[in-house]
Coordinates of C-alpha atoms in Angstrom, one line a residue:
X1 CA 66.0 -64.8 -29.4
X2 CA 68.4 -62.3 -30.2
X3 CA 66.1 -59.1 -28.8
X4 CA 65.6 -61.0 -25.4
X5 CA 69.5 -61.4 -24.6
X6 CA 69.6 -57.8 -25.4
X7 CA 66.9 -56.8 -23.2
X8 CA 68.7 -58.9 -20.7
X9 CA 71.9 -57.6 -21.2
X10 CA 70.6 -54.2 -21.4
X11 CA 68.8 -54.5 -18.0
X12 CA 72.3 -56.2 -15.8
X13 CA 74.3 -53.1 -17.6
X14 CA 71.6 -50.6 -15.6
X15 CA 71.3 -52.4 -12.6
X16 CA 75.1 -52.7 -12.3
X17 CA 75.6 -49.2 -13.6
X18 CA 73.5 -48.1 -10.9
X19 CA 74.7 -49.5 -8.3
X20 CA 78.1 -48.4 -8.9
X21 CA 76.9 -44.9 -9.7
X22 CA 75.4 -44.7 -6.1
X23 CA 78.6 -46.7 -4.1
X24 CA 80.7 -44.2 -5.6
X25 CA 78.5 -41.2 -5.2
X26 CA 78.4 -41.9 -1.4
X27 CA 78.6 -39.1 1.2
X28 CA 82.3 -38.2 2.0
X29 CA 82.2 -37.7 5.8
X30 CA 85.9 -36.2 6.2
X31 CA 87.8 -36.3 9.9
X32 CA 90.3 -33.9 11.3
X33 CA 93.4 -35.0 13.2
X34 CA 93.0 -33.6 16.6
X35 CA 96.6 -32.8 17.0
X36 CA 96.6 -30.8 13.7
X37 CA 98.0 -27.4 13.1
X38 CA 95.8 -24.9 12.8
X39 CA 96.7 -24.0 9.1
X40 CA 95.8 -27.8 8.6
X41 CA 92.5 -27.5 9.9
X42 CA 91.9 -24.6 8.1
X43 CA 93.0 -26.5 4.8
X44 CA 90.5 -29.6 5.7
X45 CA 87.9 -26.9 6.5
X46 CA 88.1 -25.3 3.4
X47 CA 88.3 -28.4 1.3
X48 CA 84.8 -29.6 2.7
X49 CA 83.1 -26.3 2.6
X50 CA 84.1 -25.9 -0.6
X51 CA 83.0 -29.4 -2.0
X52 CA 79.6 -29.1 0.2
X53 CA 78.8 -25.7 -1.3
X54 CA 79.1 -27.0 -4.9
X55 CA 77.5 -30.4 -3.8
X56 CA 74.5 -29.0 -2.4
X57 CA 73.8 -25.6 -4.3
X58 CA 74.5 -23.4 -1.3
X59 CA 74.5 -19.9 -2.5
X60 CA 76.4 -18.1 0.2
X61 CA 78.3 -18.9 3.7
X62 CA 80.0 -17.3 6.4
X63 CA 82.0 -19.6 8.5
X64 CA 85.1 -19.8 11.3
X65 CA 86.5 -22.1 13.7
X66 CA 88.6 -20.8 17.4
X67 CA 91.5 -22.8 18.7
X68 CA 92.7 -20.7 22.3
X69 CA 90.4 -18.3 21.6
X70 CA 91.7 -17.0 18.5
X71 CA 89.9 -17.3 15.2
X72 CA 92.5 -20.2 13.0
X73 CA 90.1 -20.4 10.3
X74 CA 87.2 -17.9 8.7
X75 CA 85.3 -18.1 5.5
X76 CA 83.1 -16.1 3.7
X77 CA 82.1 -17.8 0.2
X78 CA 79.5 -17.0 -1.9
X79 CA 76.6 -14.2 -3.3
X80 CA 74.8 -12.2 -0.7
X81 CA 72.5 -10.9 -3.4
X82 CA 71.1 -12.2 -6.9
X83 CA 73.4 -9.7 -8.2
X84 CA 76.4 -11.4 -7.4
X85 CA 77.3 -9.0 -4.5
X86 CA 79.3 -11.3 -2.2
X87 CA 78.9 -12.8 1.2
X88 CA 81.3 -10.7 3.3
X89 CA 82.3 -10.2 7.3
X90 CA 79.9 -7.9 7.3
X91 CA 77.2 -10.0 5.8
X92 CA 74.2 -10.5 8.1
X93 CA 72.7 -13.8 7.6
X94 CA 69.1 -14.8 10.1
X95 CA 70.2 -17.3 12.5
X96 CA 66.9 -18.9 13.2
X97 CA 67.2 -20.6 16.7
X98 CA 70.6 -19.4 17.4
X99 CA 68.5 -16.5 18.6
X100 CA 68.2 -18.4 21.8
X101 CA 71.4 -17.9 23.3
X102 CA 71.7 -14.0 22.5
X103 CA 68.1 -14.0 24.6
X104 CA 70.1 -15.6 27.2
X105 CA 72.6 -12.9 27.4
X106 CA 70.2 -10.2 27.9
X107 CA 68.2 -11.9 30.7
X108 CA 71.3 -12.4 32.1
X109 CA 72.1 -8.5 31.8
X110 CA 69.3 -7.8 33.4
X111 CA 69.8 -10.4 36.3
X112 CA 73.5 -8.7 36.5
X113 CA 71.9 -5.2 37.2
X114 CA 69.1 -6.8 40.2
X115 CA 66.5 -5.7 37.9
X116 CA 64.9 -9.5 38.1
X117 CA 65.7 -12.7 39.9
X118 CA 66.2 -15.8 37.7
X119 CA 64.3 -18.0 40.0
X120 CA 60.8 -15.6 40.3
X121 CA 57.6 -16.3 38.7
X122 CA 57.8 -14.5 35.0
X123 CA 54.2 -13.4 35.5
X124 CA 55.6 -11.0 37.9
X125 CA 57.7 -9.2 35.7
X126 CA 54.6 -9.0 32.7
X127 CA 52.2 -6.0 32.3
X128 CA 51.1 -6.7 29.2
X129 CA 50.2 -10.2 29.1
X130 CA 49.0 -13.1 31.8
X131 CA 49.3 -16.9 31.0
X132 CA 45.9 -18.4 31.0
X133 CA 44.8 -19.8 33.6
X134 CA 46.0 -24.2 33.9
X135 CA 45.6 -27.4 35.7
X136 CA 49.3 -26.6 36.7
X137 CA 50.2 -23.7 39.0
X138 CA 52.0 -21.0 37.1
X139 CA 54.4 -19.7 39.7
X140 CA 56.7 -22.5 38.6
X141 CA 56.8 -21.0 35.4
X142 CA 60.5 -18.6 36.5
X143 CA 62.8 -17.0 34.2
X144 CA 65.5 -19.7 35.1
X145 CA 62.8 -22.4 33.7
X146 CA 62.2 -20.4 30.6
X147 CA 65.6 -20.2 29.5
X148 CA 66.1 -24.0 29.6
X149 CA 63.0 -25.3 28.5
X150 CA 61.6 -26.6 31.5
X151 CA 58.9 -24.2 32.3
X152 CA 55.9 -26.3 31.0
X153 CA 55.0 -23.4 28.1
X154 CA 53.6 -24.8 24.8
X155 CA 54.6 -24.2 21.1
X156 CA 57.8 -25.7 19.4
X157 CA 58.8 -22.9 17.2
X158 CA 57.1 -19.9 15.5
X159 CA 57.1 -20.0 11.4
X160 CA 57.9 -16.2 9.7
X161 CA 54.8 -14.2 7.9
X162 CA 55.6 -13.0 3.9
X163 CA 54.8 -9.5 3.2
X164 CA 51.4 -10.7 2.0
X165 CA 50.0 -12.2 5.1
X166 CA 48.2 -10.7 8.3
X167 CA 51.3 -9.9 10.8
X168 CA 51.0 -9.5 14.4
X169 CA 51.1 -5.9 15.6
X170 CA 53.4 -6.7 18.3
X171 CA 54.3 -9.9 20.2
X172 CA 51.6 -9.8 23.0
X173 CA 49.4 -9.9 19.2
X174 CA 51.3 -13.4 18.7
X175 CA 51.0 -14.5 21.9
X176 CA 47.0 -14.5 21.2
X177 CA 46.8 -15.0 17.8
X178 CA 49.5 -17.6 16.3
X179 CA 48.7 -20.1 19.0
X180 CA 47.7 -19.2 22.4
X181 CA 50.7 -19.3 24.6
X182 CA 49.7 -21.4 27.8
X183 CA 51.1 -23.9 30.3
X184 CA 50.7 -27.4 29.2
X185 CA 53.2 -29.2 31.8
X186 CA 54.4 -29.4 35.1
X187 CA 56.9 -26.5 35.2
X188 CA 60.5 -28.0 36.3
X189 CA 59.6 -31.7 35.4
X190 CA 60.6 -32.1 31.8
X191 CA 62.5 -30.7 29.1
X192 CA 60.2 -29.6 26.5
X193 CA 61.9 -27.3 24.0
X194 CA 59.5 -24.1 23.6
X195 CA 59.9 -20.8 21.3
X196 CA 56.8 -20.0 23.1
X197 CA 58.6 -19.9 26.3
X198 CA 61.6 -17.2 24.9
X199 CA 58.1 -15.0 23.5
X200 CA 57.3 -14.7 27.4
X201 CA 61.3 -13.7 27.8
X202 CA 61.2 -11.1 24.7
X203 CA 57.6 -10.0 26.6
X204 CA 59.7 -9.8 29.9
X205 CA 62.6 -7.8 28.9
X206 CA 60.4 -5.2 26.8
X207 CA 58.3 -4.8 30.0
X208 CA 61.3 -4.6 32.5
X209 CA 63.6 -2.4 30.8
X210 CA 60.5 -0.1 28.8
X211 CA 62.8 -0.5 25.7
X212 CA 62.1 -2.9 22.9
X213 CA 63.7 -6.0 22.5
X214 CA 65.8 -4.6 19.8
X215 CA 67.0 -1.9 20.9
X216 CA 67.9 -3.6 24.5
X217 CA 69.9 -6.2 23.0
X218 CA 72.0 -3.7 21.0
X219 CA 72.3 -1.5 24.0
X220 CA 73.4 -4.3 26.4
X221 CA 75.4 -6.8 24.2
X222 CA 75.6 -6.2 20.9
X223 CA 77.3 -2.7 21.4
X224 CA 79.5 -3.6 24.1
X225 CA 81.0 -6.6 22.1
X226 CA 81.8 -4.5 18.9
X227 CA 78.8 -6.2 17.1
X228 CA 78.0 -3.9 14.4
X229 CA 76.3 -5.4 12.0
X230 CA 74.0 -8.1 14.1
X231 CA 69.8 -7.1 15.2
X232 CA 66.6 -8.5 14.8
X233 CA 65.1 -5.2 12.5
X234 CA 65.8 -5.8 9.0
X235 CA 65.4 -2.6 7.9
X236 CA 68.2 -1.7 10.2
X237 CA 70.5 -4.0 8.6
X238 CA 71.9 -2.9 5.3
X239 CA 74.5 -5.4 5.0
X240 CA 72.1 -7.9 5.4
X241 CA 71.9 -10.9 3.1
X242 CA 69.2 -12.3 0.8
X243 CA 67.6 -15.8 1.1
X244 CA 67.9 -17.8 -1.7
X245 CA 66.2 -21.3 -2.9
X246 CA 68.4 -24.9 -3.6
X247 CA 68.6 -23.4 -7.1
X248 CA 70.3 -20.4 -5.7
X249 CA 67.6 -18.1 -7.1
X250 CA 66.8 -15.1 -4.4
X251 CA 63.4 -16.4 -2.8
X252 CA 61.1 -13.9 -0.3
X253 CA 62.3 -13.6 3.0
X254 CA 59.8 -14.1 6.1
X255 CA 59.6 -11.4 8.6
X256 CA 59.7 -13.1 12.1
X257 CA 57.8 -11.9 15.3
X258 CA 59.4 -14.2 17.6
X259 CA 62.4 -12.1 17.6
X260 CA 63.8 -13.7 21.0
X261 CA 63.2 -17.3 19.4
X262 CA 64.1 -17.0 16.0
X263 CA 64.6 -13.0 14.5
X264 CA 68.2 -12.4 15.0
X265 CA 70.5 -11.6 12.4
X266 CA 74.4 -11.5 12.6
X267 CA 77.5 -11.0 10.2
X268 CA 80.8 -13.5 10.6
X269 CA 82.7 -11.2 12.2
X270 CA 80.2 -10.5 14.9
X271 CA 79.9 -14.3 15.0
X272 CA 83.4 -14.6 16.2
X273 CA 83.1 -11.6 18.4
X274 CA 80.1 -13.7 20.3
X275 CA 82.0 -16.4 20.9
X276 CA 84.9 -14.9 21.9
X277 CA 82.8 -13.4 24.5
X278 CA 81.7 -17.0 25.8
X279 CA 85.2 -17.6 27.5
X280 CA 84.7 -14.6 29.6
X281 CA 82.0 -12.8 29.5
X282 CA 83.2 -10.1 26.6
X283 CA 83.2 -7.3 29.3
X284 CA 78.9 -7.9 29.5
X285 CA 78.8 -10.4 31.4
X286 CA 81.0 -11.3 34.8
X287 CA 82.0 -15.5 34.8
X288 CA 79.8 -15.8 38.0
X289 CA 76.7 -14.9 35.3
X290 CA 77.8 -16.8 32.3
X291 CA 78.8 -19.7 33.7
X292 CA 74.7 -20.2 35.0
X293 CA 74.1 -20.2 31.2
X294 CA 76.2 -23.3 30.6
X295 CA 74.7 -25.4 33.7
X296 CA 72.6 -28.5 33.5
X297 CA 69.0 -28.1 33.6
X298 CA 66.2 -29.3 35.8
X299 CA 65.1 -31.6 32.9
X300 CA 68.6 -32.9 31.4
X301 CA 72.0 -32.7 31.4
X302 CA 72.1 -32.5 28.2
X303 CA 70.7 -28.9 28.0
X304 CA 71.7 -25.5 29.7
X305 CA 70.3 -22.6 29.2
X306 CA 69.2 -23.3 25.9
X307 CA 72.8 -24.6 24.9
X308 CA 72.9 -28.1 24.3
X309 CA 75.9 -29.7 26.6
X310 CA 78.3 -32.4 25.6
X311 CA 81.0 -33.5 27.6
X312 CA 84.4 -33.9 25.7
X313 CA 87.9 -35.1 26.3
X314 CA 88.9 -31.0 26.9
X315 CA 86.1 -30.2 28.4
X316 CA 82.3 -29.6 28.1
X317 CA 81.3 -28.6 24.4
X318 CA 78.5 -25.9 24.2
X319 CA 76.3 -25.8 20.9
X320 CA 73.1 -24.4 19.1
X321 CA 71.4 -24.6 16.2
X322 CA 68.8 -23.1 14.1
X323 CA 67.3 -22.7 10.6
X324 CA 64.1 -20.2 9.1
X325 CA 63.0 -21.5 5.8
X326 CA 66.4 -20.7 4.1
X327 CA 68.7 -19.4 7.0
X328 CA 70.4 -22.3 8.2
X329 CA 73.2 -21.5 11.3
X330 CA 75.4 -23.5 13.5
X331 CA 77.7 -22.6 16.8
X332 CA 79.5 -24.4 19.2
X333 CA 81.9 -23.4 21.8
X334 CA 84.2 -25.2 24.5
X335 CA 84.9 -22.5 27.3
X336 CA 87.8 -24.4 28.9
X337 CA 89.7 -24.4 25.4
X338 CA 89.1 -22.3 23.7
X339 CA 88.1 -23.7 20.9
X340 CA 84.7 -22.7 18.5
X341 CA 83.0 -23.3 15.3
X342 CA 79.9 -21.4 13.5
X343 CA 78.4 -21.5 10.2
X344 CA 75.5 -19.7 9.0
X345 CA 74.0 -20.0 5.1
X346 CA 70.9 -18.2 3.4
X347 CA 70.3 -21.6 1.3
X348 CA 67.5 -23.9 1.6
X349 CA 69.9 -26.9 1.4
X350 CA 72.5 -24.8 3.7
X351 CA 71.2 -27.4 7.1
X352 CA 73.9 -30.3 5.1
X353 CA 76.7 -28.1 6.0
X354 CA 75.8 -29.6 9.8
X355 CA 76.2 -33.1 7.9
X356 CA 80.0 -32.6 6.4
X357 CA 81.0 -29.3 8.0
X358 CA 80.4 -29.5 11.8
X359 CA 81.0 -33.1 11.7
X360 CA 84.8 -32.8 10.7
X361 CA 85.2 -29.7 13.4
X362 CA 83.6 -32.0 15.4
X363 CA 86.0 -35.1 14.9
X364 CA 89.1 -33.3 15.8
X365 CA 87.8 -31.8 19.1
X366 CA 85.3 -34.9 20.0
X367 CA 89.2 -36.9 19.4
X368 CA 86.7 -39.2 17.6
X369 CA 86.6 -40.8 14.3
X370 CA 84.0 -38.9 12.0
X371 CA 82.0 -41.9 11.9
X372 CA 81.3 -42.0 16.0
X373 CA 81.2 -38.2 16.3
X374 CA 78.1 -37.9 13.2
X375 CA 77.0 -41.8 13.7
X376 CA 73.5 -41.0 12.9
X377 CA 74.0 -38.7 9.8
X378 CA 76.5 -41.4 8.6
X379 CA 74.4 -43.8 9.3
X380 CA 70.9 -41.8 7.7
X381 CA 72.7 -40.9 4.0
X382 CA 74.3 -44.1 3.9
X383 CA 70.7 -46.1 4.2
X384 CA 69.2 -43.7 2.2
X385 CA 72.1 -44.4 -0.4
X386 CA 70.9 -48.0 0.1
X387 CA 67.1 -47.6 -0.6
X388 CA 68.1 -45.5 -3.6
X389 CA 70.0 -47.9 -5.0
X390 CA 68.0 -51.1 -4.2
X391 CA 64.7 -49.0 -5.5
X392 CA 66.7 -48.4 -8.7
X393 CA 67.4 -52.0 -9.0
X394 CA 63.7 -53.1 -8.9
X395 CA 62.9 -50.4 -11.2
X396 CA 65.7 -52.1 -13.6
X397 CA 63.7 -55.2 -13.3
X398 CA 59.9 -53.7 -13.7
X399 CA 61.6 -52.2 -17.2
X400 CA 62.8 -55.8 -17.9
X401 CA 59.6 -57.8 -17.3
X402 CA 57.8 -55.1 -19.4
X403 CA 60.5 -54.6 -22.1
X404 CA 61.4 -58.7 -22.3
X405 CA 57.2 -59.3 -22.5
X406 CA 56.9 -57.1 -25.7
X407 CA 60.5 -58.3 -27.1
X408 CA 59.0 -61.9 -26.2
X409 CA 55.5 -60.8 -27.6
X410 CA 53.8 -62.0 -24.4
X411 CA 53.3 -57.7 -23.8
X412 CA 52.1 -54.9 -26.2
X413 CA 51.7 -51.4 -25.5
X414 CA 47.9 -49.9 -26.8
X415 CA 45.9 -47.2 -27.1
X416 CA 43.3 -48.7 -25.7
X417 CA 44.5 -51.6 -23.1
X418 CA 43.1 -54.8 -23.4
X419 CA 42.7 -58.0 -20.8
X420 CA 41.6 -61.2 -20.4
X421 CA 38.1 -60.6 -18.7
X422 CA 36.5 -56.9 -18.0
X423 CA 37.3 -57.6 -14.2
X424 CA 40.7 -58.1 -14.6
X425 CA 41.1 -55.1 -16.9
X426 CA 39.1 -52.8 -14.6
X427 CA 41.5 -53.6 -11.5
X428 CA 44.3 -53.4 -13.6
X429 CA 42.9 -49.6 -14.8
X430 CA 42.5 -48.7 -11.5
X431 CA 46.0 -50.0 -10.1
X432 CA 47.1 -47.5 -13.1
X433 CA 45.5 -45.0 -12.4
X434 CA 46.8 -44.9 -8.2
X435 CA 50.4 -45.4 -10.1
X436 CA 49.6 -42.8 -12.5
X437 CA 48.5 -39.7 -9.5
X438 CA 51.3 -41.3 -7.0
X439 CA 53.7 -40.7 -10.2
X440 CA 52.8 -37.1 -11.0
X441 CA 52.1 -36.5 -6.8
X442 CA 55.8 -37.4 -6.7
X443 CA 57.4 -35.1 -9.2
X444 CA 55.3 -32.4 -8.5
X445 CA 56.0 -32.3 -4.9
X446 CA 59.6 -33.0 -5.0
X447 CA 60.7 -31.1 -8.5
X448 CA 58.4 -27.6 -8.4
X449 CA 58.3 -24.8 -6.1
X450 CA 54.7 -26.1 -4.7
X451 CA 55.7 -27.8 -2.1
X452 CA 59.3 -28.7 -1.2
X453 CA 61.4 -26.0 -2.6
X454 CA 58.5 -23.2 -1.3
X455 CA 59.9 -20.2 0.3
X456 CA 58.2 -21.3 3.8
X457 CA 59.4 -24.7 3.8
X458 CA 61.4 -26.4 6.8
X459 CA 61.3 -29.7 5.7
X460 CA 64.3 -29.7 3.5
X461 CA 65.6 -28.5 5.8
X462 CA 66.0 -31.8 8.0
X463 CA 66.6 -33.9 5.3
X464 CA 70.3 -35.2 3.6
X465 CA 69.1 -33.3 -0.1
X466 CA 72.1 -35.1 -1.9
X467 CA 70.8 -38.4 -1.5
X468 CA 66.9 -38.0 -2.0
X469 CA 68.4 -36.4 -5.4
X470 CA 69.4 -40.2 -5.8
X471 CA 66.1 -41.7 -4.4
X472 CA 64.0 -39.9 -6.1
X473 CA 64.5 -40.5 -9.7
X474 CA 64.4 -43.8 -8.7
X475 CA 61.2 -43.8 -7.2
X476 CA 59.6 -41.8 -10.2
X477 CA 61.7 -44.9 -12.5
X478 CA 59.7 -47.6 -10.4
X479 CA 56.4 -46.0 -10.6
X480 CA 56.8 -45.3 -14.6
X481 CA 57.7 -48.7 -15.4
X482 CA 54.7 -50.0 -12.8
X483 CA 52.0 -47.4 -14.6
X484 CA 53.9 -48.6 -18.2
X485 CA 53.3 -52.3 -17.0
X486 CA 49.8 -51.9 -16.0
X487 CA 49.1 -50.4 -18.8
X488 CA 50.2 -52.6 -21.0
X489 CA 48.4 -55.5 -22.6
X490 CA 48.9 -59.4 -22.3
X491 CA 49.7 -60.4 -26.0
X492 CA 49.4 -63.4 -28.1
X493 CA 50.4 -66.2 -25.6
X494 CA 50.6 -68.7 -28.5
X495 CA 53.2 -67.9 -30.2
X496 CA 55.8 -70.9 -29.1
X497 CA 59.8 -69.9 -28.6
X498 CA 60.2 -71.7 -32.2
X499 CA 58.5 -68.9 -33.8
X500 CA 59.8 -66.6 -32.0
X501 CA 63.7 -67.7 -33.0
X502 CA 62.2 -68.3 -36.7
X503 CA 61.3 -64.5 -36.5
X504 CA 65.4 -63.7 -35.4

């Protein structure tokens, strides 16, 4: 049976061919001596941003890293525009949640000047807008509780509006109309992290300082630090970047209302001008201040104001992130070092560069091999390697029983299918036709622009792109060669092997 033992060998040459393909293809997760120079970080730094950027179809990236306070390393890479114009220092890229701390800095500027107290009720700073009324008294709900996501205030994060949608006047607009903002929890008792709670802030410091958010953050921080080319008004931004999809095509952007939450947008070198500013205030803000920003909230240790807090050999390691449908940013700081590290992308897959890139900054100031410091990312791509290559394997086989039956003539492929009894055929039409709409449900979602690759979309965001390009294809494989074998019909079960070898 000469076909068979081709079949065969045709099927252990896929499965093994796979399998390799993946174990090769694995995630590269690359680790930085901690007593390296700083023109050999820069090196390792450049090698991985440069291998991630091809990688995962990242269309353009600012990014530095600080050792004593003094920038060792900064990238720009990439196209700011479709028309090649390139990502520069000057480049303004939206920084999504990174937002956050910047709203820190100008409640704390107004704490600095005794124009609020951190610890008062926000409601007494608001004209414009009063939390409904709650099971929970709303006096707990202070400024202090706001900015470390322990005043009990609902919603998660705010998503942007196109140019084609209804938008919110204002923000006291989106407070009524995107989801009323209320009190949901005990104020002080948990950490629950809450755009909605940075709205009330935005709502606060407009009311308080009768200038708008904008404009008050420029005025108080952005200004003082030298930060040019940074604000949460597009229009006001000339240098500032496009947003582009995984295929690097220039998508629509999203305007965001939530400007304290998520609206900000900031060039490279303003980057490293912020973080300068985090060892000592930048001039804006005295130590005494600052240092309030870095402290452990009511709910966790693990969170300041807004800054997560991780406690390193050098000292404690300050960090935020944040991504809008294609913005994607990064920043972490350690005050007692010196030392820093941002990234910010207008790519859709631009989140992986907190896989490979902020892992191996991490390594070397963590003192940790790459594989503790990122554990869970290594961990995550390396299953889902796994599952891609153990779904590829049983897709290998579905293709070998169907492929052996019809070399073996116990399978044909019809027109019209055929069984042995209507019942049998009717179940068997019906399991091909789930197979059939799960098959075309799967390429449509993950391979057009309906669903995963849309301009609003967050989900890819969270997810290690590189390796569902492996999974997928093998998913779709399985489910062909399932709808293929379902359709298929049972052939002529007595021909005997002798026949069969007569035939060869």
């Amino acid at each position: 049976m000469r076909m068979l033992k081709l079949v065969r060998l045709a099927a252990a040459l896929a499965a093994l061919g796979w399998i390799a393909f993946i174990a090769a293809d694995l995630r590269p997760f690359t680790g930085i001596d901690p007593d390296a120079s700083p023109a050999e970080m820069a090196d390792e730094l450049d090698g991985v941003l440069d291998r991630a950027m091809r990688r995962y179809s990242i269309a353009g990236v600012a990014a530095g890293a600080l050792r004593d306070g003094e920038v060792i390393w900064s990238a720009r890479r990439g196209a700011a525009r479709a028309d090649g114009t390139p990502v520069t220092g000057q480049t303004a890229f939206n920084l999504g949640s990174v937002s956050k701390p910047v709203t820190v800095w100008a409640v704390l500027t107004l704490a600095r000047d005794g124009r609020i107290d951190l610890d008062a009720p926000v409601q007494s700073y608001l004209t414009r807008f009063t939390l409904p009324e709650s099971e929970f008294d709303a006096s707990g709900v202070t400024v202090r509780r706001l900015l470390q996501h322990v005043g009990g205030i609902n919603i998660h994060g705010y998503g942007g509006y196109s140019p084609e949608e209804d938008q919110p006047a204002d923000i006291v607009e989106l407070s009524q109309t995107y989801e009323p903002l209320q009190l949901v929890r005990e104020p002080g008792r948990a950490s629950s992290y809450s755009g909605g709670g940075y709205v009330l802030l935005q709502m606060m410091i407009e009311d308080v300082s009768g200038q708008g958010f904008d404009a008050y953050v420029r005025e108080q921080v952005f200004t003082p630090l030298g930060m040019e080319h940074s604000g949460f008004i597009e229009a006001d931004l000339p240098t500032r970047s496009a947003a582009f999809n995984y295929y690097r095509r220039e998508i629509e952007d999203l305007r965001d209302v939530a400007l304290a939450a998520a609206g900000v947008y900031m060039s490279g070198d303003d980057m490293e001008a912020f973080l300068r500013a985090h060892l000592g205030g930048g001039g804006v803000l005295p130590l005494s201040w600052l240092d309030q920003a870095f402290l452990p909230s009511e709910g966790t240790p693990n969170i300041g104001m807004s800054y997560t807090r991780l406690e390193t050999p050098g000292g404690l390691l300050i960090g935020h992130g944040g991504n809008n449908s294609s913005w994607n940013a990064q920043i972490y700081i350690r005050p007692e070092t010196g030392d820093g590290f941002y990234f910010m992308t207008n790519a859709t897959s631009g989140a992986q560069l907190d896989f490979d890139l902020s892992c191996t900054w991490l390594s070397a100031v963590r003192e940790r091999p790459v594989e503790q410091v990122c554990d869970e990312a290594f961990e995550l791509t390396h299953q889902i390697s796994l599952g891609a290559g153990l779904v590829g394997v049983l897709a290998v086989l579905v293709g070998y029983w169907l492929f052996a039956g019809l070399a073996a003539g116990r399978r044909r492929l019809c027109v019209l299918p055929k069984g042995r009894g209507p019942l049998r055929l009717i179940g068997r039409m019906v399991l091909f036709v789930l197979t059939l709409v799960l098959t075309l449900g799967c390429a449509w979602f993950f391979y057009t622009n309906s669903v995963m690759w849309r301009t609003q979309v967050i989900f890819i965001d969270e997810i290690p792109v590189d390796e569902f390009e492996r999974l997928l294809p093998a998913v779709l494989a399985l489910l062909t060669g399932l709808a293929l074998s379902l359709w298929s019909s049972p052939g002529d079960r007595a021909k005997s092997s002798a026949e069969l070898s007569r035939q060869d």
